[in-house]
Amino acid sequence: MNRFISDVRKYQKYTVYAAKSELKSEVANSHLSWMWWILDPLLFMIVYSFVAVIVFQKSEPYLPVFIFIGYNSWNFFSACLRQSVKLVAANKPIVSKVYIPKFILILIKILSNGFKMMIAFSLVIVMMIGYRVPVDWKAVLLIPLFAVLLVVTFAFSSVLLHFGVYVEDLANVVTVVLKLLFYLTGIFYSIQKRVPYPYSSLLLKCNPMALLVDSMRRVLIYQTMPDWGPVAVWFVIGIVLSIAGVHNIYRHENSYVKVM
């Protein structure tokens, strides 16, 4: 743990610089530049709203806000996991020439994807004002929920980074699993209302993204408290997986270049 904290501090400037460079390169050849970070989830929100209301004839209070919260959170989580699988191979020119703790590559992705998520979440505020969504003090609970999301994302990413070096087809497996989890996370429907009990409770407890998305909607839309028990459990699981993942990376990172 001491080595991890020391390396985070040591490579802090590089992490921020690399994340900024990645964000700039993404929009370098785009006429709308960073506006795509808002337009992309906005367009998907419109599509999913159409699917929910027209196709399935289902609706929720403040549906566009409901969907936007879910999709933004999911997009951050899934992007980090998909990118982490091939992260070492994608940065081979760097990791083969200079030493850098490989988990720093995950932090760079979390910073860049997290920044895009925050930009898109600014639209949630505008939408809540436009739809006159009631707001109370519970909205500040979004901060610890984001913290749990970051920890869980880093935990799974650290595991996938390691095994992605050795298992060539892992990226395909992760893509399929994420597609399944997308529909089990309740992006455009309420798990509690649409999935029969006790399966809804089991799904919320076993799927961290379903739990966190539901919790964010509770504090922002419904002004109710999250179910802190399962949230705390997933935070602890995230910490344990992160420690195990970082330890595993430290143990094997010198062999990554040989395998690639």
PDB file of C-alpha atoms in Angstrom:
ATOM      1  CA  MET A   1       0.000   0.000   0.000  1.00  0.00           C
ATOM      2  CA  ASN A   2       2.852   2.397   0.824  1.00  0.00           C
ATOM      3  CA  ARG A   3       4.443   1.711  -2.553  1.00  0.00           C
ATOM      4  CA  PHE A   4       1.106   2.328  -4.291  1.00  0.00           C
ATOM      5  CA  ILE A   5       0.608   5.702  -2.577  1.00  0.00           C
ATOM      6  CA  SER A   6       4.225   6.664  -3.280  1.00  0.00           C
ATOM      7  CA  ASP A   7       3.875   5.809  -6.981  1.00  0.00           C
ATOM      8  CA  VAL A   8       0.585   7.707  -7.282  1.00  0.00           C
ATOM      9  CA  ARG A   9       2.291  10.816  -5.895  1.00  0.00           C
ATOM     10  CA  LYS A  10       5.414  10.302  -7.975  1.00  0.00           C
ATOM     11  CA  TYR A  11       3.512   9.952 -11.264  1.00  0.00           C
ATOM     12  CA  GLN A  12       0.723  12.397 -10.436  1.00  0.00           C
ATOM     13  CA  LYS A  13       1.856  15.064 -12.904  1.00  0.00           C
ATOM     14  CA  TYR A  14       2.383  12.507 -15.648  1.00  0.00           C
ATOM     15  CA  THR A  15      -1.079  11.022 -15.046  1.00  0.00           C
ATOM     16  CA  VAL A  16      -2.787  14.412 -15.351  1.00  0.00           C
ATOM     17  CA  TYR A  17      -0.701  15.395 -18.386  1.00  0.00           C
ATOM     18  CA  ALA A  18      -1.382  12.090 -20.158  1.00  0.00           C
ATOM     19  CA  ALA A  19      -5.120  12.357 -19.457  1.00  0.00           C
ATOM     20  CA  LYS A  20      -5.192  15.918 -20.853  1.00  0.00           C
ATOM     21  CA  SER A  21      -3.274  14.826 -23.937  1.00  0.00           C
ATOM     22  CA  GLU A  22      -5.683  11.961 -24.507  1.00  0.00           C
ATOM     23  CA  LEU A  23      -8.697  14.262 -24.239  1.00  0.00           C
ATOM     24  CA  LYS A  24      -7.154  16.735 -26.682  1.00  0.00           C
ATOM     25  CA  SER A  25      -6.310  14.011 -29.190  1.00  0.00           C
ATOM     26  CA  GLU A  26      -9.894  12.711 -29.112  1.00  0.00           C
ATOM     27  CA  VAL A  27     -11.332  16.015 -30.355  1.00  0.00           C
ATOM     28  CA  ALA A  28      -8.387  17.223 -32.445  1.00  0.00           C
ATOM     29  CA  ASN A  29     -10.053  16.450 -35.787  1.00  0.00           C
ATOM     30  CA  SER A  30     -13.653  17.109 -34.750  1.00  0.00           C
ATOM     31  CA  HIS A  31     -15.532  20.280 -35.687  1.00  0.00           C
ATOM     32  CA  LEU A  32     -17.728  20.064 -32.577  1.00  0.00           C
ATOM     33  CA  SER A  33     -14.735  19.304 -30.340  1.00  0.00           C
ATOM     34  CA  TRP A  34     -15.698  18.575 -26.716  1.00  0.00           C
ATOM     35  CA  MET A  35     -19.385  19.078 -27.478  1.00  0.00           C
ATOM     36  CA  TRP A  36     -19.462  15.403 -28.503  1.00  0.00           C
ATOM     37  CA  TRP A  37     -18.969  14.495 -24.851  1.00  0.00           C
ATOM     38  CA  ILE A  38     -22.449  15.941 -24.260  1.00  0.00           C
ATOM     39  CA  LEU A  39     -24.047  15.114 -27.610  1.00  0.00           C
ATOM     40  CA  ASP A  40     -23.138  11.414 -27.479  1.00  0.00           C
ATOM     41  CA  PRO A  41     -25.019  10.588 -24.239  1.00  0.00           C
ATOM     42  CA  LEU A  42     -27.757  13.076 -25.173  1.00  0.00           C
ATOM     43  CA  LEU A  43     -28.462  11.291 -28.464  1.00  0.00           C
ATOM     44  CA  PHE A  44     -28.438   7.906 -26.770  1.00  0.00           C
ATOM     45  CA  MET A  45     -30.823   9.267 -24.127  1.00  0.00           C
ATOM     46  CA  ILE A  46     -33.251  10.272 -26.897  1.00  0.00           C
ATOM     47  CA  VAL A  47     -33.016   6.799 -28.472  1.00  0.00           C
ATOM     48  CA  TYR A  48     -33.569   4.989 -25.172  1.00  0.00           C
ATOM     49  CA  SER A  49     -36.448   7.300 -24.273  1.00  0.00           C
ATOM     50  CA  PHE A  50     -38.068   6.347 -27.595  1.00  0.00           C
ATOM     51  CA  VAL A  51     -37.476   2.647 -26.893  1.00  0.00           C
ATOM     52  CA  ALA A  52     -38.898   2.880 -23.365  1.00  0.00           C
ATOM     53  CA  VAL A  53     -41.989   4.932 -24.199  1.00  0.00           C
ATOM     54  CA  ILE A  54     -42.898   3.937 -27.766  1.00  0.00           C
ATOM     55  CA  VAL A  55     -41.640   0.364 -28.069  1.00  0.00           C
ATOM     56  CA  PHE A  56     -42.108  -0.985 -24.540  1.00  0.00           C
ATOM     57  CA  GLN A  57     -44.764   1.551 -23.534  1.00  0.00           C
ATOM     58  CA  LYS A  58     -43.026   2.061 -20.203  1.00  0.00           C
ATOM     59  CA  SER A  59     -42.195   5.324 -18.560  1.00  0.00           C
ATOM     60  CA  GLU A  60     -40.705   6.785 -15.402  1.00  0.00           C
ATOM     61  CA  PRO A  61     -41.032  10.202 -13.770  1.00  0.00           C
ATOM     62  CA  TYR A  62     -38.635  12.619 -15.462  1.00  0.00           C
ATOM     63  CA  LEU A  63     -37.640   9.870 -17.926  1.00  0.00           C
ATOM     64  CA  PRO A  64     -34.928  11.830 -19.841  1.00  0.00           C
ATOM     65  CA  VAL A  65     -33.148  12.665 -16.558  1.00  0.00           C
ATOM     66  CA  PHE A  66     -33.686   9.086 -15.379  1.00  0.00           C
ATOM     67  CA  ILE A  67     -32.015   7.657 -18.491  1.00  0.00           C
ATOM     68  CA  PHE A  68     -29.263  10.283 -18.684  1.00  0.00           C
ATOM     69  CA  ILE A  69     -28.063   9.506 -15.141  1.00  0.00           C
ATOM     70  CA  GLY A  70     -27.926   5.785 -15.894  1.00  0.00           C
ATOM     71  CA  TYR A  71     -26.259   6.041 -19.284  1.00  0.00           C
ATOM     72  CA  ASN A  72     -23.564   8.507 -18.177  1.00  0.00           C
ATOM     73  CA  SER A  73     -22.548   6.346 -15.218  1.00  0.00           C
ATOM     74  CA  TRP A  74     -22.612   3.174 -17.291  1.00  0.00           C
ATOM     75  CA  ASN A  75     -20.655   4.751 -20.148  1.00  0.00           C
ATOM     76  CA  PHE A  76     -17.828   5.689 -17.771  1.00  0.00           C
ATOM     77  CA  PHE A  77     -17.713   2.229 -16.180  1.00  0.00           C
ATOM     78  CA  SER A  78     -17.877   0.239 -19.423  1.00  0.00           C
ATOM     79  CA  ALA A  79     -15.375   2.465 -21.262  1.00  0.00           C
ATOM     80  CA  CYS A  80     -12.771   2.047 -18.509  1.00  0.00           C
ATOM     81  CA  LEU A  81     -13.216  -1.734 -18.409  1.00  0.00           C
ATOM     82  CA  ARG A  82     -13.096  -2.199 -22.184  1.00  0.00           C
ATOM     83  CA  GLN A  83      -9.975  -0.055 -22.494  1.00  0.00           C
ATOM     84  CA  SER A  84      -8.184  -1.688 -19.563  1.00  0.00           C
ATOM     85  CA  VAL A  85      -8.086  -5.110 -21.244  1.00  0.00           C
ATOM     86  CA  LYS A  86      -5.713  -3.945 -23.999  1.00  0.00           C
ATOM     87  CA  LEU A  87      -4.153  -1.104 -22.030  1.00  0.00           C
ATOM     88  CA  VAL A  88      -0.628  -2.525 -21.784  1.00  0.00           C
ATOM     89  CA  ALA A  89      -0.519  -3.526 -25.456  1.00  0.00           C
ATOM     90  CA  ALA A  90      -1.902  -0.134 -26.523  1.00  0.00           C
ATOM     91  CA  ASN A  91       0.913   1.587 -24.613  1.00  0.00           C
ATOM     92  CA  LYS A  92       3.688  -0.786 -25.681  1.00  0.00           C
ATOM     93  CA  PRO A  93       5.922   2.018 -27.085  1.00  0.00           C
ATOM     94  CA  ILE A  94       5.952   3.594 -23.608  1.00  0.00           C
ATOM     95  CA  VAL A  95       6.069   0.594 -21.281  1.00  0.00           C
ATOM     96  CA  SER A  96       8.780  -1.145 -23.329  1.00  0.00           C
ATOM     97  CA  LYS A  97      11.178   1.818 -23.072  1.00  0.00           C
ATOM     98  CA  VAL A  98      10.636   3.390 -19.656  1.00  0.00           C
ATOM     99  CA  TYR A  99       9.351   2.051 -16.378  1.00  0.00           C
ATOM    100  CA  ILE A 100       5.925   3.197 -15.278  1.00  0.00           C
ATOM    101  CA  PRO A 101       3.670   1.380 -12.805  1.00  0.00           C
ATOM    102  CA  LYS A 102       1.076  -0.204 -15.066  1.00  0.00           C
ATOM    103  CA  PHE A 103      -1.854   0.764 -12.848  1.00  0.00           C
ATOM    104  CA  ILE A 104      -1.032   4.404 -13.696  1.00  0.00           C
ATOM    105  CA  LEU A 105      -2.395   3.622 -17.165  1.00  0.00           C
ATOM    106  CA  ILE A 106      -5.724   2.797 -15.521  1.00  0.00           C
ATOM    107  CA  LEU A 107      -5.721   6.061 -13.590  1.00  0.00           C
ATOM    108  CA  ILE A 108      -5.150   7.956 -16.844  1.00  0.00           C
ATOM    109  CA  LYS A 109      -8.228   6.307 -18.380  1.00  0.00           C
ATOM    110  CA  ILE A 110     -10.287   6.956 -15.256  1.00  0.00           C
ATOM    111  CA  LEU A 111      -9.279  10.630 -15.322  1.00  0.00           C
ATOM    112  CA  SER A 112     -10.074  11.116 -19.009  1.00  0.00           C
ATOM    113  CA  ASN A 113     -13.333   9.152 -18.958  1.00  0.00           C
ATOM    114  CA  GLY A 114     -14.284  10.695 -15.630  1.00  0.00           C
ATOM    115  CA  PHE A 115     -13.791  14.201 -17.003  1.00  0.00           C
ATOM    116  CA  LYS A 116     -16.090  13.401 -19.933  1.00  0.00           C
ATOM    117  CA  MET A 117     -18.650  11.985 -17.517  1.00  0.00           C
ATOM    118  CA  MET A 118     -18.573  15.164 -15.435  1.00  0.00           C
ATOM    119  CA  ILE A 119     -19.023  17.318 -18.542  1.00  0.00           C
ATOM    120  CA  ALA A 120     -22.034  15.247 -19.548  1.00  0.00           C
ATOM    121  CA  PHE A 121     -23.417  15.279 -15.999  1.00  0.00           C
ATOM    122  CA  SER A 122     -23.517  19.070 -16.141  1.00  0.00           C
ATOM    123  CA  LEU A 123     -26.387  18.589 -18.587  1.00  0.00           C
ATOM    124  CA  VAL A 124     -28.246  16.650 -15.885  1.00  0.00           C
ATOM    125  CA  ILE A 125     -28.409  19.851 -13.841  1.00  0.00           C
ATOM    126  CA  VAL A 126     -29.844  21.735 -16.814  1.00  0.00           C
ATOM    127  CA  MET A 127     -32.376  18.962 -17.458  1.00  0.00           C
ATOM    128  CA  MET A 128     -33.427  18.840 -13.809  1.00  0.00           C
ATOM    129  CA  ILE A 129     -34.092  22.579 -13.906  1.00  0.00           C
ATOM    130  CA  GLY A 130     -35.968  22.261 -17.197  1.00  0.00           C
ATOM    131  CA  TYR A 131     -38.150  19.393 -15.957  1.00  0.00           C
ATOM    132  CA  ARG A 132     -38.539  21.030 -12.531  1.00  0.00           C
ATOM    133  CA  VAL A 133     -37.226  18.035 -10.631  1.00  0.00           C
ATOM    134  CA  PRO A 134     -37.449  18.693  -6.873  1.00  0.00           C
ATOM    135  CA  VAL A 135     -34.043  18.823  -5.198  1.00  0.00           C
ATOM    136  CA  ASP A 136     -33.096  18.602  -1.527  1.00  0.00           C
ATOM    137  CA  TRP A 137     -29.907  18.112   0.507  1.00  0.00           C
ATOM    138  CA  LYS A 138     -29.675  14.420  -0.425  1.00  0.00           C
ATOM    139  CA  ALA A 139     -28.228  15.468  -3.789  1.00  0.00           C
ATOM    140  CA  VAL A 140     -24.839  15.890  -2.056  1.00  0.00           C
ATOM    141  CA  LEU A 141     -24.832  12.130  -1.435  1.00  0.00           C
ATOM    142  CA  LEU A 142     -23.918  11.840  -5.097  1.00  0.00           C
ATOM    143  CA  ILE A 143     -20.322  12.542  -4.025  1.00  0.00           C
ATOM    144  CA  PRO A 144     -19.785   9.337  -1.964  1.00  0.00           C
ATOM    145  CA  LEU A 145     -21.652   7.370  -4.647  1.00  0.00           C
ATOM    146  CA  PHE A 146     -19.202   8.659  -7.258  1.00  0.00           C
ATOM    147  CA  ALA A 147     -16.358   7.665  -4.932  1.00  0.00           C
ATOM    148  CA  VAL A 148     -17.682   4.084  -4.794  1.00  0.00           C
ATOM    149  CA  LEU A 149     -18.049   4.090  -8.588  1.00  0.00           C
ATOM    150  CA  LEU A 150     -14.391   5.126  -8.971  1.00  0.00           C
ATOM    151  CA  VAL A 151     -13.169   2.453  -6.556  1.00  0.00           C
ATOM    152  CA  VAL A 152     -15.219  -0.330  -8.172  1.00  0.00           C
ATOM    153  CA  THR A 153     -14.137   0.762 -11.663  1.00  0.00           C
ATOM    154  CA  PHE A 154     -10.460   0.813 -10.684  1.00  0.00           C
ATOM    155  CA  ALA A 155     -10.809  -2.592  -9.002  1.00  0.00           C
ATOM    156  CA  PHE A 156     -12.227  -4.396 -12.028  1.00  0.00           C
ATOM    157  CA  SER A 157      -9.915  -2.515 -14.398  1.00  0.00           C
ATOM    158  CA  SER A 158      -6.808  -3.588 -12.459  1.00  0.00           C
ATOM    159  CA  VAL A 159      -7.861  -7.232 -12.693  1.00  0.00           C
ATOM    160  CA  LEU A 160      -8.657  -6.972 -16.407  1.00  0.00           C
ATOM    161  CA  LEU A 161      -5.395  -5.162 -17.187  1.00  0.00           C
ATOM    162  CA  HIS A 162      -3.362  -8.068 -15.809  1.00  0.00           C
ATOM    163  CA  PHE A 163      -5.274 -10.918 -17.445  1.00  0.00           C
ATOM    164  CA  GLY A 164      -5.658  -8.954 -20.672  1.00  0.00           C
ATOM    165  CA  VAL A 165      -1.907  -9.266 -21.219  1.00  0.00           C
ATOM    166  CA  TYR A 166      -2.026 -13.073 -21.159  1.00  0.00           C
ATOM    167  CA  VAL A 167      -5.494 -13.904 -22.549  1.00  0.00           C
ATOM    168  CA  GLU A 168      -5.801 -12.721 -26.138  1.00  0.00           C
ATOM    169  CA  ASP A 169      -9.567 -13.193 -26.422  1.00  0.00           C
ATOM    170  CA  LEU A 170     -10.417 -11.571 -23.104  1.00  0.00           C
ATOM    171  CA  ALA A 171     -11.451  -8.333 -24.854  1.00  0.00           C
ATOM    172  CA  ASN A 172     -14.172 -10.208 -26.751  1.00  0.00           C
ATOM    173  CA  VAL A 173     -15.434 -11.856 -23.580  1.00  0.00           C
ATOM    174  CA  VAL A 174     -15.536  -8.535 -21.733  1.00  0.00           C
ATOM    175  CA  THR A 175     -17.480  -6.927 -24.601  1.00  0.00           C
ATOM    176  CA  VAL A 176     -20.129  -9.668 -24.465  1.00  0.00           C
ATOM    177  CA  VAL A 177     -20.377  -9.554 -20.659  1.00  0.00           C
ATOM    178  CA  LEU A 178     -20.719  -5.756 -20.681  1.00  0.00           C
ATOM    179  CA  LYS A 179     -23.517  -5.971 -23.251  1.00  0.00           C
ATOM    180  CA  LEU A 180     -25.366  -8.365 -20.965  1.00  0.00           C
ATOM    181  CA  LEU A 181     -24.741  -6.211 -17.894  1.00  0.00           C
ATOM    182  CA  PHE A 182     -25.994  -3.143 -19.761  1.00  0.00           C
ATOM    183  CA  TYR A 183     -29.494  -4.642 -19.932  1.00  0.00           C
ATOM    184  CA  LEU A 184     -29.238  -5.862 -16.337  1.00  0.00           C
ATOM    185  CA  THR A 185     -28.320  -2.403 -15.042  1.00  0.00           C
ATOM    186  CA  GLY A 186     -31.660  -0.751 -15.757  1.00  0.00           C
ATOM    187  CA  ILE A 187     -30.466   2.100 -17.938  1.00  0.00           C
ATOM    188  CA  PHE A 188     -33.900   2.824 -19.423  1.00  0.00           C
ATOM    189  CA  TYR A 189     -36.137   1.040 -16.904  1.00  0.00           C
ATOM    190  CA  SER A 190     -36.484   0.719 -13.142  1.00  0.00           C
ATOM    191  CA  ILE A 191     -35.275  -2.633 -11.841  1.00  0.00           C
ATOM    192  CA  GLN A 192     -37.373  -2.307  -8.691  1.00  0.00           C
ATOM    193  CA  LYS A 193     -40.562  -1.683 -10.686  1.00  0.00           C
ATOM    194  CA  ARG A 194     -39.999  -3.937 -13.719  1.00  0.00           C
ATOM    195  CA  VAL A 195     -38.208  -6.956 -12.228  1.00  0.00           C
ATOM    196  CA  PRO A 196     -40.225  -9.171  -9.843  1.00  0.00           C
ATOM    197  CA  TYR A 197     -39.123  -9.514  -6.228  1.00  0.00           C
ATOM    198  CA  PRO A 198     -36.850 -11.159  -5.027  1.00  0.00           C
ATOM    199  CA  TYR A 199     -34.963 -11.102  -8.351  1.00  0.00           C
ATOM    200  CA  SER A 200     -34.891  -7.309  -8.335  1.00  0.00           C
ATOM    201  CA  SER A 201     -33.272  -7.227  -4.892  1.00  0.00           C
ATOM    202  CA  LEU A 202     -30.773  -9.913  -5.908  1.00  0.00           C
ATOM    203  CA  LEU A 203     -29.907  -8.053  -9.111  1.00  0.00           C
ATOM    204  CA  LEU A 204     -29.316  -4.780  -7.287  1.00  0.00           C
ATOM    205  CA  LYS A 205     -27.057  -6.457  -4.746  1.00  0.00           C
ATOM    206  CA  CYS A 206     -25.050  -8.537  -7.245  1.00  0.00           C
ATOM    207  CA  ASN A 207     -24.635  -5.908  -9.968  1.00  0.00           C
ATOM    208  CA  PRO A 208     -22.674  -2.926  -8.593  1.00  0.00           C
ATOM    209  CA  MET A 209     -23.621  -0.679 -11.512  1.00  0.00           C
ATOM    210  CA  ALA A 210     -27.329  -1.430 -11.107  1.00  0.00           C
ATOM    211  CA  LEU A 211     -27.001  -0.578  -7.420  1.00  0.00           C
ATOM    212  CA  LEU A 212     -25.063   2.653  -7.990  1.00  0.00           C
ATOM    213  CA  VAL A 213     -27.304   3.858 -10.824  1.00  0.00           C
ATOM    214  CA  ASP A 214     -30.373   3.175  -8.692  1.00  0.00           C
ATOM    215  CA  SER A 215     -28.773   5.004  -5.756  1.00  0.00           C
ATOM    216  CA  MET A 216     -27.896   8.054  -7.872  1.00  0.00           C
ATOM    217  CA  ARG A 217     -31.471   8.246  -9.130  1.00  0.00           C
ATOM    218  CA  ARG A 218     -32.771   8.000  -5.585  1.00  0.00           C
ATOM    219  CA  VAL A 219     -30.807  11.006  -4.342  1.00  0.00           C
ATOM    220  CA  LEU A 220     -31.275  13.153  -7.477  1.00  0.00           C
ATOM    221  CA  ILE A 221     -34.818  12.367  -8.623  1.00  0.00           C
ATOM    222  CA  TYR A 222     -36.736  10.771  -5.755  1.00  0.00           C
ATOM    223  CA  GLN A 223     -35.091  12.523  -2.759  1.00  0.00           C
ATOM    224  CA  THR A 224     -34.711   9.226  -0.887  1.00  0.00           C
ATOM    225  CA  MET A 225     -31.745   7.606   0.804  1.00  0.00           C
ATOM    226  CA  PRO A 226     -29.711   4.931  -0.995  1.00  0.00           C
ATOM    227  CA  ASP A 227     -29.473   1.431   0.405  1.00  0.00           C
ATOM    228  CA  TRP A 228     -26.159   2.074   2.122  1.00  0.00           C
ATOM    229  CA  GLY A 229     -25.615  -1.546   3.198  1.00  0.00           C
ATOM    230  CA  PRO A 230     -24.979  -3.005  -0.282  1.00  0.00           C
ATOM    231  CA  VAL A 231     -23.189   0.200  -1.328  1.00  0.00           C
ATOM    232  CA  ALA A 232     -20.778  -0.186   1.602  1.00  0.00           C
ATOM    233  CA  VAL A 233     -20.281  -3.876   0.768  1.00  0.00           C
ATOM    234  CA  TRP A 234     -19.334  -3.045  -2.828  1.00  0.00           C
ATOM    235  CA  PHE A 235     -16.999  -0.306  -1.600  1.00  0.00           C
ATOM    236  CA  VAL A 236     -15.183  -2.855   0.576  1.00  0.00           C
ATOM    237  CA  ILE A 237     -15.129  -5.368  -2.303  1.00  0.00           C
ATOM    238  CA  GLY A 238     -13.697  -2.640  -4.532  1.00  0.00           C
ATOM    239  CA  ILE A 239     -10.954  -1.851  -2.027  1.00  0.00           C
ATOM    240  CA  VAL A 240     -10.033  -5.533  -1.617  1.00  0.00           C
ATOM    241  CA  LEU A 241     -10.009  -6.157  -5.378  1.00  0.00           C
ATOM    242  CA  SER A 242      -7.966  -2.998  -5.924  1.00  0.00           C
ATOM    243  CA  ILE A 243      -5.332  -4.100  -3.398  1.00  0.00           C
ATOM    244  CA  ALA A 244      -5.204  -7.579  -4.914  1.00  0.00           C
ATOM    245  CA  GLY A 245      -5.121  -6.186  -8.461  1.00  0.00           C
ATOM    246  CA  VAL A 246      -2.332  -3.689  -7.772  1.00  0.00           C
ATOM    247  CA  HIS A 247      -0.317  -6.319  -5.901  1.00  0.00           C
ATOM    248  CA  ASN A 248      -0.697  -8.681  -8.861  1.00  0.00           C
ATOM    249  CA  ILE A 249       0.384  -5.967 -11.293  1.00  0.00           C
ATOM    250  CA  TYR A 250       3.475  -5.154  -9.230  1.00  0.00           C
ATOM    251  CA  ARG A 251       4.335  -8.849  -9.087  1.00  0.00           C
ATOM    252  CA  HIS A 252       4.078  -9.540 -12.815  1.00  0.00           C
ATOM    253  CA  GLU A 253       4.535  -6.208 -14.594  1.00  0.00           C
ATOM    254  CA  ASN A 254       8.161  -6.923 -15.519  1.00  0.00           C
ATOM    255  CA  SER A 255       7.015  -9.873 -17.603  1.00  0.00           C
ATOM    256  CA  TYR A 256       4.293  -7.978 -19.496  1.00  0.00           C
ATOM    257  CA  VAL A 257       6.659  -6.724 -22.214  1.00  0.00           C
ATOM    258  CA  LYS A 258       7.988 -10.237 -22.795  1.00  0.00           C
ATOM    259  CA  VAL A 259       4.497 -11.580 -23.350  1.00  0.00           C
ATOM    260  CA  MET A 260       3.374  -8.855 -25.765  1.00  0.00           C
TER     261      MET A 260
END
